Short mmCIF file of N, CA and C in Angstrom, two decimals:
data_model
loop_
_atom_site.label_atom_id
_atom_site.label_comp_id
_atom_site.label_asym_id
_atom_site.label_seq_id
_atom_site.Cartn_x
_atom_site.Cartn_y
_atom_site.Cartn_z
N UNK A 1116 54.22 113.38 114.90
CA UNK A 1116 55.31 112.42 114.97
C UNK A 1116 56.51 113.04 115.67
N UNK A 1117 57.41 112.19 116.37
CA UNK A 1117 58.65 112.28 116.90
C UNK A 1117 59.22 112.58 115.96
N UNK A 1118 60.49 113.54 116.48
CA UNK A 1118 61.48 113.46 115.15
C UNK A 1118 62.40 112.17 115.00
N UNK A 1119 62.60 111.26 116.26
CA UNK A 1119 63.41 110.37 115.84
C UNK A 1119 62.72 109.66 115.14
N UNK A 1120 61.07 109.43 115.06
CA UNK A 1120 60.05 108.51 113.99
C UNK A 1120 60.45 108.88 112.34
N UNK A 1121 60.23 110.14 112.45
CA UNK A 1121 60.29 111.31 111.25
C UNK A 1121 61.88 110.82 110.58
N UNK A 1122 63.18 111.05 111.29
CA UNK A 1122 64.30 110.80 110.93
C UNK A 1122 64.38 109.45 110.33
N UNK A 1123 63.63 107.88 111.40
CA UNK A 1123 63.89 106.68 111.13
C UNK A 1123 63.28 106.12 109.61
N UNK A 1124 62.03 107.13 109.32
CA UNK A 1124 61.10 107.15 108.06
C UNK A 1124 61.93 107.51 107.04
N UNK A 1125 62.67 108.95 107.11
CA UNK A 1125 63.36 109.20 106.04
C UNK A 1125 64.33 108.52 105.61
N UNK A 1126 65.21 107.91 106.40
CA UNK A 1126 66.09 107.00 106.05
C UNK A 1126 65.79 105.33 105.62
N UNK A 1127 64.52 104.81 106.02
CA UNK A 1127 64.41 104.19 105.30
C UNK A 1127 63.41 104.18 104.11
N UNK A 1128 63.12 105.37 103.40
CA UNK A 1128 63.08 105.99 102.18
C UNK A 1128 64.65 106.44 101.29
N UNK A 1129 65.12 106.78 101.91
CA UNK A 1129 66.79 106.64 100.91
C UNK A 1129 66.83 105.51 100.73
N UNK A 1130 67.97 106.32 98.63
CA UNK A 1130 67.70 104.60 98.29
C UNK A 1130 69.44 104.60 98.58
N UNK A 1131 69.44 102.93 98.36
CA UNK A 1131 70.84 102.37 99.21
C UNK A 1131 71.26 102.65 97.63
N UNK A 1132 73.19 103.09 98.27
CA UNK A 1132 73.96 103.26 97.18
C UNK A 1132 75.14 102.09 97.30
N UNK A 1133 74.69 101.65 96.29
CA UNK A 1133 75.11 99.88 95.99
C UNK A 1133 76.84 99.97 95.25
N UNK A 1134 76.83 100.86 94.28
CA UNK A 1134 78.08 101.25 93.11
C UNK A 1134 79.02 102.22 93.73
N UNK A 1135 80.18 101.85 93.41
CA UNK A 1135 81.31 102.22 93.75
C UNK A 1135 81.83 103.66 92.55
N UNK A 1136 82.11 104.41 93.00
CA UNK A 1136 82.66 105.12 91.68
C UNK A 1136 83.95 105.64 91.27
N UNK A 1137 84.57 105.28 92.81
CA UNK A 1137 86.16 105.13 92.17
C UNK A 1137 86.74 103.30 92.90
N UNK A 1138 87.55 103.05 91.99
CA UNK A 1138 88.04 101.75 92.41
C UNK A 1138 89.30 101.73 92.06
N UNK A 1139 90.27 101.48 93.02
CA UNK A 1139 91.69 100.60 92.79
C UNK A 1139 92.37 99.99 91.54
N UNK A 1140 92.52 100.27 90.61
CA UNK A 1140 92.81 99.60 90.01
C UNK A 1140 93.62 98.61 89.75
N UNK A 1141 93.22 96.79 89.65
CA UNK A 1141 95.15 96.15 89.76
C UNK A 1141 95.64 96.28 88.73
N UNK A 1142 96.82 96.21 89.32
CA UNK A 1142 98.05 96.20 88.21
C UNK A 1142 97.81 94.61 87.59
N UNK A 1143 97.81 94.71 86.02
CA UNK A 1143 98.04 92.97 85.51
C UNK A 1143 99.91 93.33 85.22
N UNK A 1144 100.05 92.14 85.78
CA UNK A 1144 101.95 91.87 85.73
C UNK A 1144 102.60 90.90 84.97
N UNK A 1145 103.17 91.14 84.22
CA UNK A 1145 104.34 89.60 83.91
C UNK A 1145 105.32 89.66 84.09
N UNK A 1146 105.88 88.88 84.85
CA UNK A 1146 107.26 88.51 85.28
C UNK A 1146 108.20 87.80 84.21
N UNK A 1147 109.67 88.68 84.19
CA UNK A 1147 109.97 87.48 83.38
C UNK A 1147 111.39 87.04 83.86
N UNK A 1148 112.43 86.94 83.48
CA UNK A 1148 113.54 86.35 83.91
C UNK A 1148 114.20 87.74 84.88
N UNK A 1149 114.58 88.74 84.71
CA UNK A 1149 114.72 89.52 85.28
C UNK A 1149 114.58 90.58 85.42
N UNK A 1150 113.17 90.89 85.38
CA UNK A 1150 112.24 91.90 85.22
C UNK A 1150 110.71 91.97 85.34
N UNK A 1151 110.06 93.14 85.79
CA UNK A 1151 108.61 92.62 86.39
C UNK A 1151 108.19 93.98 85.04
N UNK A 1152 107.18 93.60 84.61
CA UNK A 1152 106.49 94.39 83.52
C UNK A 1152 105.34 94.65 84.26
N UNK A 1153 104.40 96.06 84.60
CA UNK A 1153 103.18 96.13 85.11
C UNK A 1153 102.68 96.68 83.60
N UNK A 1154 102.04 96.17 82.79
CA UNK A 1154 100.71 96.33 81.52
C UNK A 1154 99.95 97.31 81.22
N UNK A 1155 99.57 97.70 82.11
CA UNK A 1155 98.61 98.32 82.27
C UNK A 1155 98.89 99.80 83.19
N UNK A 1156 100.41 100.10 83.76
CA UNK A 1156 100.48 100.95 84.06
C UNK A 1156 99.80 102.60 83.56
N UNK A 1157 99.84 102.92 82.53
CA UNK A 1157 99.08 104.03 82.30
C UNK A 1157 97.73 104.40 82.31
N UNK A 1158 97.19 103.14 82.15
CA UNK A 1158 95.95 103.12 82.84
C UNK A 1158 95.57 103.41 84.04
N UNK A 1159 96.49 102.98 84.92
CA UNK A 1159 96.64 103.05 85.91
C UNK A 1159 96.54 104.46 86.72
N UNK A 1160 97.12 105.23 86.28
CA UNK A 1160 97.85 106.38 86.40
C UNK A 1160 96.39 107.30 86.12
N UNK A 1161 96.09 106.85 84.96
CA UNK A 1161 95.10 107.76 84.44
C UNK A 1161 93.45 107.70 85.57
N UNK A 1162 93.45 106.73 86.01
CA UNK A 1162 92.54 106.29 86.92
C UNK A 1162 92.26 107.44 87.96
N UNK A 1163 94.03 107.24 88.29
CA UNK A 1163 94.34 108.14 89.77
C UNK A 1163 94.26 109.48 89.41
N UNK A 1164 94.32 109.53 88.34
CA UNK A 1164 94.49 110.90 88.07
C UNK A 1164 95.76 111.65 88.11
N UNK A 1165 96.87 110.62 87.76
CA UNK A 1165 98.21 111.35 88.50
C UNK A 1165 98.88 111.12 87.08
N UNK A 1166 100.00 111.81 86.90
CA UNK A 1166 101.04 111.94 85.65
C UNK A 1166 101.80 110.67 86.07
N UNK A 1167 102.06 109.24 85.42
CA UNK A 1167 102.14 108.31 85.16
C UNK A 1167 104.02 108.69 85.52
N UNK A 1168 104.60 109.63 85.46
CA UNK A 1168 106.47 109.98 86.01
C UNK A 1168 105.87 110.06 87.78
N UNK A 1169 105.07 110.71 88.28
CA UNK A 1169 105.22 110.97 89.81
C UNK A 1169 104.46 109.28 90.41
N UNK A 1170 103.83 108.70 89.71
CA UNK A 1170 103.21 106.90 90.44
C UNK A 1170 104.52 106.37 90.10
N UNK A 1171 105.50 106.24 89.14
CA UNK A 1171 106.51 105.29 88.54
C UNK A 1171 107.73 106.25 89.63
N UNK A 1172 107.95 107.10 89.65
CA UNK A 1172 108.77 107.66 90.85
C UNK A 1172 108.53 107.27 92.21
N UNK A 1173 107.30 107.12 92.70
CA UNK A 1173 106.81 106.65 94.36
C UNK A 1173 107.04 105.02 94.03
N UNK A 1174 106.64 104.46 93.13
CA UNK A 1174 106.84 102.81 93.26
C UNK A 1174 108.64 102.73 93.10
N UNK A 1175 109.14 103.51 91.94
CA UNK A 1175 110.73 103.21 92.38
C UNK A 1175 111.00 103.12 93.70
N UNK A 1176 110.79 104.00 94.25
CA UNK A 1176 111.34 104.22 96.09
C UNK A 1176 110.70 103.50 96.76
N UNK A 1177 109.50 103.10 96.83
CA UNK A 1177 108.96 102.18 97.75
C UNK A 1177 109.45 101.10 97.35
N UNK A 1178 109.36 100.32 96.13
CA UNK A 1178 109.99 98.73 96.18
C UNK A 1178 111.24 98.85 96.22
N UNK A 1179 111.85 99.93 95.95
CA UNK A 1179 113.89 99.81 95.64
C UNK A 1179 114.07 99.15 94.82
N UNK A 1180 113.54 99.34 93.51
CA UNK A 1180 113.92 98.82 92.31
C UNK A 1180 114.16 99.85 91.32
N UNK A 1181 115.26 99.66 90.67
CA UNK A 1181 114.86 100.92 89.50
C UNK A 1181 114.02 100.33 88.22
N UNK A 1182 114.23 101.28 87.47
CA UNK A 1182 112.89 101.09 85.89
C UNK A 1182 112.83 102.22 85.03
N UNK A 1183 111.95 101.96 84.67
CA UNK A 1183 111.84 102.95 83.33
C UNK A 1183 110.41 102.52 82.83
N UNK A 1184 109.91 104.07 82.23
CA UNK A 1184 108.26 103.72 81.59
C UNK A 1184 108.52 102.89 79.68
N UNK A 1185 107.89 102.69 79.18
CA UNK A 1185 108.05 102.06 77.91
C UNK A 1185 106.66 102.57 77.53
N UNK A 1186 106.00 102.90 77.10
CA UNK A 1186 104.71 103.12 76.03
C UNK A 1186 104.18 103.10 77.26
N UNK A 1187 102.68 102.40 77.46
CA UNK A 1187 102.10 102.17 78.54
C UNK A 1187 102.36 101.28 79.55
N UNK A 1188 103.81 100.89 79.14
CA UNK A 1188 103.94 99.96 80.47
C UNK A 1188 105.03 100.38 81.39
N UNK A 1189 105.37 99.81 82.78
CA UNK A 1189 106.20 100.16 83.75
C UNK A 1189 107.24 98.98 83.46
N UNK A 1190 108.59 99.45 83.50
CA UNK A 1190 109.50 97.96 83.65
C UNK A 1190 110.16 98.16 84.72
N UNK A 1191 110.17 97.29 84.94
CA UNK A 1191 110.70 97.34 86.68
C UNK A 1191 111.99 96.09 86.77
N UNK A 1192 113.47 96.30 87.14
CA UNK A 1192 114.57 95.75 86.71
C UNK A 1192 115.08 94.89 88.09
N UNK A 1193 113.72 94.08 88.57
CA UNK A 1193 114.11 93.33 89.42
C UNK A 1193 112.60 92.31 89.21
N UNK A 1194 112.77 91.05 90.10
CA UNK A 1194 111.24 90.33 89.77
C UNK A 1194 111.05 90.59 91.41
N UNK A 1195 109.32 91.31 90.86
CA UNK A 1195 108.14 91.99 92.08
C UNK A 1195 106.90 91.12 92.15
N UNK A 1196 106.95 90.72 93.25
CA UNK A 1196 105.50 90.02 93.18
C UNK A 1196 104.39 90.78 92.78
N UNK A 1197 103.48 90.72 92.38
CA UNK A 1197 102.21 91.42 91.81
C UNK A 1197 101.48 91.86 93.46
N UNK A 1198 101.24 91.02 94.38
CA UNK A 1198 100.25 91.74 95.49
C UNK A 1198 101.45 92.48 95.66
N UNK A 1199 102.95 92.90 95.75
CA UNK A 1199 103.61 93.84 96.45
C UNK A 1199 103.12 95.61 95.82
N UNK A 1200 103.26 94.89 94.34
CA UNK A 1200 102.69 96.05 93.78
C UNK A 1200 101.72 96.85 94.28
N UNK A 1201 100.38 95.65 93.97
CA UNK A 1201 99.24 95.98 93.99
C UNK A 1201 99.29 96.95 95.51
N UNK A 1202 99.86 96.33 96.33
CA UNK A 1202 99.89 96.83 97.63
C UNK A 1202 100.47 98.54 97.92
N UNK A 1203 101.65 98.17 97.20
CA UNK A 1203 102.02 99.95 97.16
C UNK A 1203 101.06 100.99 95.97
N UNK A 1204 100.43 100.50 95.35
CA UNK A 1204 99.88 101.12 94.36
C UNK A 1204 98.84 101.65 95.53
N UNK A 1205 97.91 100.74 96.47
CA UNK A 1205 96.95 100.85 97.30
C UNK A 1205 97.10 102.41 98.26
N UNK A 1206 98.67 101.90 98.69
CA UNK A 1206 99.28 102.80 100.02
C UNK A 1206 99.58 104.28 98.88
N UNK A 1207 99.99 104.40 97.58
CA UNK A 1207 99.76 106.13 96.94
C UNK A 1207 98.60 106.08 96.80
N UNK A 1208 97.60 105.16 96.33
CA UNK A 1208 96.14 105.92 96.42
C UNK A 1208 95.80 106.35 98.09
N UNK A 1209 96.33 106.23 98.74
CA UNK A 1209 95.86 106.26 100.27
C UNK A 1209 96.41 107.82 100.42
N UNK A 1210 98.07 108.44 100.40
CA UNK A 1210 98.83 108.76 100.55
C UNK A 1210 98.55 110.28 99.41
N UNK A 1211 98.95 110.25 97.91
CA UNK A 1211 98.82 110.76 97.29
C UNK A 1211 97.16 111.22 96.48
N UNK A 1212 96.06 110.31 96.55
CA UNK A 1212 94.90 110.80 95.80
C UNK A 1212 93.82 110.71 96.72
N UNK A 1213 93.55 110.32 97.38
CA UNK A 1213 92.07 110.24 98.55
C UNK A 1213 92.17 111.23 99.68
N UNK A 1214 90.82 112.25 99.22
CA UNK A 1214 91.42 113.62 100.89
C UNK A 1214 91.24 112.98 101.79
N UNK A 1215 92.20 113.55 102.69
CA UNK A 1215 91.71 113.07 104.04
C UNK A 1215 90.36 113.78 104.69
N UNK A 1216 89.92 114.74 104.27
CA UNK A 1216 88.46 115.40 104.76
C UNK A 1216 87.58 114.55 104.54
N UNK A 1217 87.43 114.23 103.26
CA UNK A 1217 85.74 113.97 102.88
C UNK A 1217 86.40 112.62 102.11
N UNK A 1218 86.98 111.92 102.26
CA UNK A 1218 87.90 110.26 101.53
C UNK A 1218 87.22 110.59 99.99
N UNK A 1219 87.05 111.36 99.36
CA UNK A 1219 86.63 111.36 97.84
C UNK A 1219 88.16 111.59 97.00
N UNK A 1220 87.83 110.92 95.78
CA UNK A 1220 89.32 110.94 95.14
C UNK A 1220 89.46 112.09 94.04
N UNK A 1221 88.70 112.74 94.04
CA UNK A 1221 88.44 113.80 93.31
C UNK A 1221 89.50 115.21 93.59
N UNK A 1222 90.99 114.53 93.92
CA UNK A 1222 91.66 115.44 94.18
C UNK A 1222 93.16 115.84 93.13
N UNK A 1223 94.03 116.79 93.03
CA UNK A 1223 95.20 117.02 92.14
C UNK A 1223 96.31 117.70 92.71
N UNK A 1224 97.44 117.28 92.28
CA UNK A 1224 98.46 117.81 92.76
C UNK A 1224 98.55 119.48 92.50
N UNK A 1225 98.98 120.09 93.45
CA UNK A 1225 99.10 121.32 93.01
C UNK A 1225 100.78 121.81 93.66
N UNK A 1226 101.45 122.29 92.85
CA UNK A 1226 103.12 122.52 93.00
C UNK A 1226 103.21 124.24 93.27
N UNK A 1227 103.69 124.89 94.49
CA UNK A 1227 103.66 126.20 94.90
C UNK A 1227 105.22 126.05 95.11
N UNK A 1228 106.04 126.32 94.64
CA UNK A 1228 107.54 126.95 95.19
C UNK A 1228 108.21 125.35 95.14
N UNK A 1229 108.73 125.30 95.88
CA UNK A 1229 109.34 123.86 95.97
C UNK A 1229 108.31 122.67 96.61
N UNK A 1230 107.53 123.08 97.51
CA UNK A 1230 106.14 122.20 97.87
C UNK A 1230 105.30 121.62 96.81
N UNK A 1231 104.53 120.56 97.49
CA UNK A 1231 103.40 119.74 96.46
C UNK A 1231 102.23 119.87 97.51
N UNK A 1232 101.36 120.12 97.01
CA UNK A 1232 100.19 120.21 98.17
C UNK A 1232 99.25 119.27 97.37
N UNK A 1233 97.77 118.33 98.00
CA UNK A 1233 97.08 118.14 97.32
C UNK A 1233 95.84 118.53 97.88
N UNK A 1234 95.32 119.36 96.92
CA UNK A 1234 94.14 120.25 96.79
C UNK A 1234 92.76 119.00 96.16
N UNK A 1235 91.79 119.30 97.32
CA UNK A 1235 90.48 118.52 96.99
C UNK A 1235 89.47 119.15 96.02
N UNK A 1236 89.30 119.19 95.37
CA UNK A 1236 88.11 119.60 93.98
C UNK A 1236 86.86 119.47 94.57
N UNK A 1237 86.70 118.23 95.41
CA UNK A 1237 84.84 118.39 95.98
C UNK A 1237 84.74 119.29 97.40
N UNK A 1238 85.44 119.17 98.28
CA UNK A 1238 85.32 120.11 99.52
C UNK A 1238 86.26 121.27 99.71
N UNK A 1239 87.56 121.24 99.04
CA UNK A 1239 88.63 122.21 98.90
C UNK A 1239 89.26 122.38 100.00
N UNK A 1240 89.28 121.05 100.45
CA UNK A 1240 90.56 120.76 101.68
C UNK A 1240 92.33 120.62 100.80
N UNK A 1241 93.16 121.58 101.37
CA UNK A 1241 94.28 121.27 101.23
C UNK A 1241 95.49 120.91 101.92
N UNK A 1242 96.24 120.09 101.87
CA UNK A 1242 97.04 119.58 102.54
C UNK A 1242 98.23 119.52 102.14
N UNK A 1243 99.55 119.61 102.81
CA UNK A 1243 100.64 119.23 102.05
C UNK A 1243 101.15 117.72 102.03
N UNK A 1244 101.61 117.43 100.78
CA UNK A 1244 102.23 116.07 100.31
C UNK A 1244 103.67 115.86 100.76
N UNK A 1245 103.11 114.24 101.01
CA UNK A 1245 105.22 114.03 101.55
C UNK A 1245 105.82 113.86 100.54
N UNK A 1246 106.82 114.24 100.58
CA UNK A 1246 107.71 114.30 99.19
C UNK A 1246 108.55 112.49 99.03
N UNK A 1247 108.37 112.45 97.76
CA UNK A 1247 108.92 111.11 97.19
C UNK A 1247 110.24 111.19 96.78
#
C-alpha cells in the first residue's frame, strides 16, 4: 500500500471526538433598577480557573462600571446587558485562559516581580499577560 492509502485508512479508523471539555460558561443575570447582578459569578471563575478578584477586576474595566463581589455573586452598579457580559467574559477567556500554542485551557497565572505571565500546564508555553 501507498502511504497516502495507509494514512487515508488510519484516519478513517479514528474515532470522531464529538464532546467538548472545556466550555464558556454564561453568565445567568438579573437586572434590576440600578444594578446588574451576574449569579453565578463564582462559578464562573472557578470554571476558568481564575481567582474570582482578577475576572471581577477585568470586567470592571472593560464595561466601566464599578461593583463589588457579594458571596457568589458579581454586583455591578450600573444596568449591563447580559450578551455584553457574556461577551467580555468570552474576550478574558480568549485573552487571560486559552494558550495561544496549543488553544487548551489548561493554563494559570503565574506572578514573577511586578509581571503576570500565563504559563500552559499541557505544552508549557509561556507568555506574558496584559495587565488589567
Amino acid at each position: 500500500m501507498e502511504y497516502e492509502e495507509l494514512l487515508k485508512k488510519a484516519l478513517k479508523n479514528m474515532p470522531k471526538r464529538t464532546e467538548t471539555r472545556f466550555e464558556i460558561p454564561s453568565a445567568m443575570v438579573q437586572i434590576g433598577k440600578k444594578q446588574t447582578i451576574i449569579k453565578n459569578f463564582v462559578d464562573i471563575a472557578k470554571t476558568l480557573r481564575r481567582e474570582p478578584v482578577d475576572v471581577s477586576k477585568y470586567l470592571f474595566k472593560e464595561l466601566a462600571v464599578p461593583g463589588s463581589i457579594r458571596g457568589t455573586e458579581l454586583v455591578l452598579q450600573a444596568k449591563v446587558p447580559p450578551s455584553l457580559i457574556n461577551q467580555r467574559i468570552k474576550e478574558y477567556t480568549k485573552d487571560y485562559v486559552i494558550c495561544n500554542e496549543c488553544g487548551k485551557p489548561d493554563t494559570h497565572l503565574q506572578k514573577v516581580d511586578n509581571y503576570v505571565f500565563i504559563k500552559c500546564e499541557a505544552c508549557g508555553a509561556k507568555r506574558p499577560a496584559r495587565r488589567v
